Amino acid sequence: MVTSTWKRYVYPCWKPTLDNEGENSSSRGGDPGGSVDGLWWYKDLGNHVNGEFSMAVIQANNILEDQSQLESGSMSLIEAGPQGTFVGIYDGHAGAEAARFINGRLFENVKKFTSEDQVMSADVISKAYLATEEEFLSLVRHQWQTRPQIASVGSCCLVGIICSGMLYIANAGDSRAVLGKRERALKEVKAVQLSSEHNASLESVREELRSLHPDDPNVVVLKHKVWRVKGIIQVSRSIGDAYLKRAEFNREPLLPKFRFPGTFQKPILLAEPSIFVQKLLPEDQFLIFASDGLWEHLSNQEAVDIVSSCEHHGIARKLIKAALQEAAKKREMRYADLKRIDRGVRRHFHDDITVIVLFLDSHLISRSSFRAPVVSIKGGGGGP
């Protein structure tokens, strides 16, 4: 059955361009590190060890708080170590410092622990998250006297790793990974959400917070019709947010809006990710990794329908454009008018959005010892 939503997004797939967006900086055969056009950054198509990929970012905040990366090649520090693909999406809040820090350190920690254990595993990924957290909290401690506001900066952290035929999805926060899985009997591609989300809007998350902090009746508070941890933040897991991890930072000179009465003995927010592991199968077609800015406007199945019905080139940009069209519609405005709004003001209409689509080639995935050219690319181009 073809829904009106599906038609709205998929029919334009047969047009030769994306309404000329990015026409001044096409990434087909262009900059191997991606292209920038206004508030857009994108890498329309590239190759990773296990297939093709497409990446895109649209900025809404004054300073881009989303950071991302794709690394393909060795997953360890040892040359003969396992080959694979690493994807990271880091959705920062209260600033970009934590997301940028993770973008520079998390994959290095994954490689370090993979080398030590001589194998990729959920334990390796968990140790890499916690090591990155400790490194960032150490940075906060060193900068506390001169830059106290760094204690309020944090980031959600979504990671996907393909290694030796296995898929690892790790998440702390509310970014999301969705698998496009071909259902042969139904002749369609079904959306399967792989990541667990940690947002206080979910009853299960509120229950987890209450069980971890039974003596704190205000650990989660309904404020202006939105559930928030300590009445401040919606996510319950992150890297950073030192003021909710260490009581020593819950004081002046931190801004009053981040401080709360009393003290605490154990971290209120967790850095430990939820991890999902599965063997990849031939019917697994592609993976969509995106910050929550995409999922605010598109359902899992809508996103999968777009990817499964369009050509690979530029598909990450096409997903973001579909979300922006929905954002404009919700505000009863034309998409053409939304495109004219500059960063900063844009945040009133949508969040920074980062999308990475990994296409899965089962023939390449089965060749676990295959050594393709190394790929290392950072989304956003390192700009403001």
PDB file of N, CA, C and O in Angstrom, residues 219-263:
ATOM      1  N   VAL A 219      14.344  13.274  41.242  1.00  0.00           N
ATOM      2  CA  VAL A 219      15.323  12.851  40.239  1.00  0.00           C
ATOM      3  C   VAL A 219      14.758  13.033  38.832  1.00  0.00           C
ATOM      4  O   VAL A 219      15.504  13.295  37.882  1.00  0.00           O
ATOM      5  N   VAL A 220      13.447  12.920  38.687  1.00  0.00           N
ATOM      6  CA  VAL A 220      12.809  13.206  37.401  1.00  0.00           C
ATOM      7  C   VAL A 220      11.547  14.015  37.685  1.00  0.00           C
ATOM      8  O   VAL A 220      10.751  13.672  38.561  1.00  0.00           O
ATOM      9  N   VAL A 221      11.394  15.137  36.966  1.00  0.00           N
ATOM     10  CA  VAL A 221      10.344  16.110  37.262  1.00  0.00           C
ATOM     11  C   VAL A 221       9.624  16.496  35.975  1.00  0.00           C
ATOM     12  O   VAL A 221      10.256  16.683  34.928  1.00  0.00           O
ATOM     13  N   LEU A 222       8.294  16.609  36.051  1.00  0.00           N
ATOM     14  CA  LEU A 222       7.506  17.102  34.922  1.00  0.00           C
ATOM     15  C   LEU A 222       7.512  18.622  34.975  1.00  0.00           C
ATOM     16  O   LEU A 222       6.962  19.236  35.895  1.00  0.00           O
ATOM     17  N   LYS A 223       8.150  19.243  33.983  1.00  0.00           N
ATOM     18  CA  LYS A 223       8.309  20.693  33.970  1.00  0.00           C
ATOM     19  C   LYS A 223       7.836  21.238  32.631  1.00  0.00           C
ATOM     20  O   LYS A 223       8.365  20.844  31.579  1.00  0.00           O
ATOM     21  N   HIS A 224       6.831  22.095  32.662  1.00  0.00           N
ATOM     22  CA  HIS A 224       6.239  22.642  31.431  1.00  0.00           C
ATOM     23  C   HIS A 224       5.838  21.511  30.475  1.00  0.00           C
ATOM     24  O   HIS A 224       6.116  21.556  29.275  1.00  0.00           O
ATOM     25  N   LYS A 225       5.210  20.473  31.051  1.00  0.00           N
ATOM     26  CA  LYS A 225       4.678  19.324  30.303  1.00  0.00           C
ATOM     27  C   LYS A 225       5.765  18.454  29.667  1.00  0.00           C
ATOM     28  O   LYS A 225       5.486  17.656  28.776  1.00  0.00           O
ATOM     29  N   VAL A 226       7.013  18.620  30.122  1.00  0.00           N
ATOM     30  CA  VAL A 226       8.126  17.806  29.616  1.00  0.00           C
ATOM     31  C   VAL A 226       8.846  17.169  30.803  1.00  0.00           C
ATOM     32  O   VAL A 226       9.215  17.869  31.762  1.00  0.00           O
ATOM     33  N   TRP A 227       9.052  15.837  30.744  1.00  0.00           N
ATOM     34  CA  TRP A 227       9.794  15.153  31.804  1.00  0.00           C
ATOM     35  C   TRP A 227      11.293  15.445  31.662  1.00  0.00           C
ATOM     36  O   TRP A 227      11.858  15.293  30.584  1.00  0.00           O
ATOM     37  N   ARG A 228      11.910  15.857  32.770  1.00  0.00           N
ATOM     38  CA  ARG A 228      13.337  16.188  32.746  1.00  0.00           C
ATOM     39  C   ARG A 228      14.036  15.630  33.987  1.00  0.00           C
ATOM     40  O   ARG A 228      13.458  15.636  35.090  1.00  0.00           O
ATOM     41  N   VAL A 229      15.264  15.181  33.807  1.00  0.00           N
ATOM     42  CA  VAL A 229      16.086  14.724  34.926  1.00  0.00           C
ATOM     43  C   VAL A 229      16.472  15.940  35.764  1.00  0.00           C
ATOM     44  O   VAL A 229      17.025  16.917  35.234  1.00  0.00           O
ATOM     45  N   LYS A 230      16.130  15.901  37.039  1.00  0.00           N
ATOM     46  CA  LYS A 230      16.354  17.024  37.967  1.00  0.00           C
ATOM     47  C   LYS A 230      15.705  18.310  37.453  1.00  0.00           C
ATOM     48  O   LYS A 230      16.112  19.414  37.833  1.00  0.00           O
ATOM     49  N   GLY A 231      14.718  18.177  36.600  1.00  0.00           N
ATOM     50  CA  GLY A 231      14.030  19.336  36.044  1.00  0.00           C
ATOM     51  C   GLY A 231      14.850  20.118  35.044  1.00  0.00           C
ATOM     52  O   GLY A 231      14.474  21.226  34.658  1.00  0.00           O
ATOM     53  N   ILE A 232      15.989  19.536  34.568  1.00  0.00           N
ATOM     54  CA  ILE A 232      16.927  20.283  33.721  1.00  0.00           C
ATOM     55  C   ILE A 232      17.082  19.677  32.335  1.00  0.00           C
ATOM     56  O   ILE A 232      16.993  20.377  31.319  1.00  0.00           O
ATOM     57  N   ILE A 233      17.352  18.373  32.255  1.00  0.00           N
ATOM     58  CA  ILE A 233      17.774  17.748  31.005  1.00  0.00           C
ATOM     59  C   ILE A 233      16.900  16.532  30.704  1.00  0.00           C
ATOM     60  O   ILE A 233      16.441  15.834  31.620  1.00  0.00           O
ATOM     61  N   GLN A 234      16.657  16.256  29.421  1.00  0.00           N
ATOM     62  CA  GLN A 234      15.769  15.163  29.057  1.00  0.00           C
ATOM     63  C   GLN A 234      16.472  13.811  28.982  1.00  0.00           C
ATOM     64  O   GLN A 234      15.872  12.786  29.283  1.00  0.00           O
ATOM     65  N   VAL A 235      17.740  13.785  28.573  1.00  0.00           N
ATOM     66  CA  VAL A 235      18.422  12.492  28.430  1.00  0.00           C
ATOM     67  C   VAL A 235      18.927  11.999  29.780  1.00  0.00           C
ATOM     68  O   VAL A 235      19.277  12.795  30.662  1.00  0.00           O
ATOM     69  N   SER A 236      18.946  10.669  29.945  1.00  0.00           N
ATOM     70  CA  SER A 236      19.389  10.080  31.208  1.00  0.00           C
ATOM     71  C   SER A 236      20.778   9.445  31.099  1.00  0.00           C
ATOM     72  O   SER A 236      21.322   8.997  32.108  1.00  0.00           O
ATOM     73  N   ARG A 237      21.311   9.370  29.869  1.00  0.00           N
ATOM     74  CA  ARG A 237      22.678   8.867  29.679  1.00  0.00           C
ATOM     75  C   ARG A 237      23.398   9.782  28.700  1.00  0.00           C
ATOM     76  O   ARG A 237      22.808  10.250  27.723  1.00  0.00           O
ATOM     77  N   SER A 238      24.664  10.000  28.956  1.00  0.00           N
ATOM     78  CA  SER A 238      25.445  10.903  28.099  1.00  0.00           C
ATOM     79  C   SER A 238      26.911  10.774  28.461  1.00  0.00           C
ATOM     80  O   SER A 238      27.276  10.154  29.458  1.00  0.00           O
ATOM     81  N   ILE A 239      27.742  11.386  27.643  1.00  0.00           N
ATOM     82  CA  ILE A 239      29.137  11.630  27.996  1.00  0.00           C
ATOM     83  C   ILE A 239      29.247  13.123  28.277  1.00  0.00           C
ATOM     84  O   ILE A 239      28.741  13.949  27.513  1.00  0.00           O
ATOM     85  N   GLY A 240      29.882  13.473  29.395  1.00  0.00           N
ATOM     86  CA  GLY A 240      29.930  14.872  29.808  1.00  0.00           C
ATOM     87  C   GLY A 240      28.869  15.157  30.852  1.00  0.00           C
ATOM     88  O   GLY A 240      28.573  14.308  31.697  1.00  0.00           O
ATOM     89  N   ASP A 241      28.291  16.376  30.814  1.00  0.00           N
ATOM     90  CA  ASP A 241      27.305  16.790  31.834  1.00  0.00           C
ATOM     91  C   ASP A 241      27.884  16.568  33.232  1.00  0.00           C
ATOM     92  O   ASP A 241      27.260  15.950  34.102  1.00  0.00           O
ATOM     93  N   ALA A 242      29.090  17.086  33.440  1.00  0.00           N
ATOM     94  CA  ALA A 242      29.825  16.825  34.681  1.00  0.00           C
ATOM     95  C   ALA A 242      29.046  17.243  35.926  1.00  0.00           C
ATOM     96  O   ALA A 242      29.176  16.607  36.980  1.00  0.00           O
ATOM     97  N   TYR A 243      28.210  18.266  35.817  1.00  0.00           N
ATOM     98  CA  TYR A 243      27.465  18.745  36.974  1.00  0.00           C
ATOM     99  C   TYR A 243      26.429  17.727  37.462  1.00  0.00           C
ATOM    100  O   TYR A 243      25.955  17.815  38.597  1.00  0.00           O
ATOM    101  N   LEU A 244      26.106  16.739  36.599  1.00  0.00           N
ATOM    102  CA  LEU A 244      25.187  15.667  36.977  1.00  0.00           C
ATOM    103  C   LEU A 244      25.913  14.339  37.210  1.00  0.00           C
ATOM    104  O   LEU A 244      25.280  13.315  37.457  1.00  0.00           O
ATOM    105  N   LYS A 245      27.233  14.390  37.128  1.00  0.00           N
ATOM    106  CA  LYS A 245      28.047  13.191  37.356  1.00  0.00           C
ATOM    107  C   LYS A 245      28.875  13.317  38.637  1.00  0.00           C
ATOM    108  O   LYS A 245      29.125  12.327  39.317  1.00  0.00           O
ATOM    109  N   ARG A 246      29.356  14.538  38.921  1.00  0.00           N
ATOM    110  CA  ARG A 246      30.203  14.791  40.084  1.00  0.00           C
ATOM    111  C   ARG A 246      29.638  15.976  40.863  1.00  0.00           C
ATOM    112  O   ARG A 246      29.484  17.078  40.319  1.00  0.00           O
ATOM    113  N   ALA A 247      29.354  15.766  42.152  1.00  0.00           N
ATOM    114  CA  ALA A 247      28.750  16.819  42.981  1.00  0.00           C
ATOM    115  C   ALA A 247      29.637  18.051  43.086  1.00  0.00           C
ATOM    116  O   ALA A 247      29.146  19.164  43.306  1.00  0.00           O
ATOM    117  N   GLU A 248      30.942  17.882  42.896  1.00  0.00           N
ATOM    118  CA  GLU A 248      31.870  19.018  43.017  1.00  0.00           C
ATOM    119  C   GLU A 248      31.602  20.118  41.985  1.00  0.00           C
ATOM    120  O   GLU A 248      32.030  21.265  42.162  1.00  0.00           O
ATOM    121  N   PHE A 249      30.878  19.768  40.899  1.00  0.00           N
ATOM    122  CA  PHE A 249      30.597  20.772  39.869  1.00  0.00           C
ATOM    123  C   PHE A 249      29.186  21.364  39.985  1.00  0.00           C
ATOM    124  O   PHE A 249      28.825  22.235  39.195  1.00  0.00           O
ATOM    125  N   ASN A 250      28.402  20.908  40.961  1.00  0.00           N
ATOM    126  CA  ASN A 250      27.045  21.422  41.159  1.00  0.00           C
ATOM    127  C   ASN A 250      27.082  22.616  42.122  1.00  0.00           C
ATOM    128  O   ASN A 250      26.542  22.571  43.226  1.00  0.00           O
ATOM    129  N   ARG A 251      27.780  23.661  41.704  1.00  0.00           N
ATOM    130  CA  ARG A 251      27.942  24.849  42.559  1.00  0.00           C
ATOM    131  C   ARG A 251      28.423  26.011  41.705  1.00  0.00           C
ATOM    132  O   ARG A 251      28.742  25.855  40.522  1.00  0.00           O
ATOM    133  N   GLU A 252      28.471  27.186  42.328  1.00  0.00           N
ATOM    134  CA  GLU A 252      29.049  28.339  41.641  1.00  0.00           C
ATOM    135  C   GLU A 252      30.499  28.043  41.295  1.00  0.00           C
ATOM    136  O   GLU A 252      31.168  27.306  42.026  1.00  0.00           O
ATOM    137  N   PRO A 253      31.003  28.570  40.194  1.00  0.00           N
ATOM    138  CA  PRO A 253      30.416  29.580  39.309  1.00  0.00           C
ATOM    139  C   PRO A 253      29.566  29.011  38.153  1.00  0.00           C
ATOM    140  O   PRO A 253      29.339  29.714  37.174  1.00  0.00           O
ATOM    141  N   LEU A 254      29.103  27.753  38.237  1.00  0.00           N
ATOM    142  CA  LEU A 254      28.194  27.239  37.224  1.00  0.00           C
ATOM    143  C   LEU A 254      26.928  28.091  37.195  1.00  0.00           C
ATOM    144  O   LEU A 254      26.454  28.536  38.248  1.00  0.00           O
ATOM    145  N   LEU A 255      26.391  28.326  36.012  1.00  0.00           N
ATOM    146  CA  LEU A 255      25.181  29.142  35.870  1.00  0.00           C
ATOM    147  C   LEU A 255      24.041  28.564  36.706  1.00  0.00           C
ATOM    148  O   LEU A 255      23.887  27.343  36.809  1.00  0.00           O
ATOM    149  N   PRO A 256      23.213  29.405  37.296  1.00  0.00           N
ATOM    150  CA  PRO A 256      22.121  28.939  38.155  1.00  0.00           C
ATOM    151  C   PRO A 256      21.172  27.947  37.479  1.00  0.00           C
ATOM    152  O   PRO A 256      20.657  27.044  38.138  1.00  0.00           O
ATOM    153  N   LYS A 257      20.963  28.079  36.173  1.00  0.00           N
ATOM    154  CA  LYS A 257      20.006  27.194  35.499  1.00  0.00           C
ATOM    155  C   LYS A 257      20.467  25.740  35.468  1.00  0.00           C
ATOM    156  O   LYS A 257      19.660  24.837  35.213  1.00  0.00           O
ATOM    157  N   PHE A 258      21.757  25.493  35.731  1.00  0.00           N
ATOM    158  CA  PHE A 258      22.278  24.130  35.760  1.00  0.00           C
ATOM    159  C   PHE A 258      22.464  23.603  37.188  1.00  0.00           C
ATOM    160  O   PHE A 258      22.761  22.425  37.369  1.00  0.00           O
ATOM    161  N   ARG A 259      22.291  24.470  38.179  1.00  0.00           N
ATOM    162  CA  ARG A 259      22.495  24.035  39.557  1.00  0.00           C
ATOM    163  C   ARG A 259      21.171  23.599  40.176  1.00  0.00           C
ATOM    164  O   ARG A 259      20.105  24.057  39.783  1.00  0.00           O
ATOM    165  N   PHE A 260      21.251  22.701  41.149  1.00  0.00           N
ATOM    166  CA  PHE A 260      20.045  22.255  41.847  1.00  0.00           C
ATOM    167  C   PHE A 260      20.378  22.048  43.314  1.00  0.00           C
ATOM    168  O   PHE A 260      21.547  21.827  43.678  1.00  0.00           O
ATOM    169  N   PRO A 261      19.373  22.126  44.197  1.00  0.00           N
ATOM    170  CA  PRO A 261      19.620  22.034  45.640  1.00  0.00           C
ATOM    171  C   PRO A 261      20.159  20.661  46.051  1.00  0.00           C
ATOM    172  O   PRO A 261      19.877  19.646  45.407  1.00  0.00           O
ATOM    173  N   GLY A 262      20.913  20.667  47.129  1.00  0.00           N
ATOM    174  CA  GLY A 262      21.398  19.412  47.690  1.00  0.00           C
ATOM    175  C   GLY A 262      22.626  18.875  46.988  1.00  0.00           C
ATOM    176  O   GLY A 262      23.188  19.506  46.088  1.00  0.00           O
ATOM    177  N   THR A 263      23.024  17.693  47.410  1.00  0.00           N
ATOM    178  CA  THR A 263      24.190  17.048  46.817  1.00  0.00           C
ATOM    179  C   THR A 263      23.821  15.626  46.419  1.00  0.00           C
ATOM    180  O   THR A 263      22.672  15.209  46.568  1.00  0.00           O
TER     181      THR A 263
END
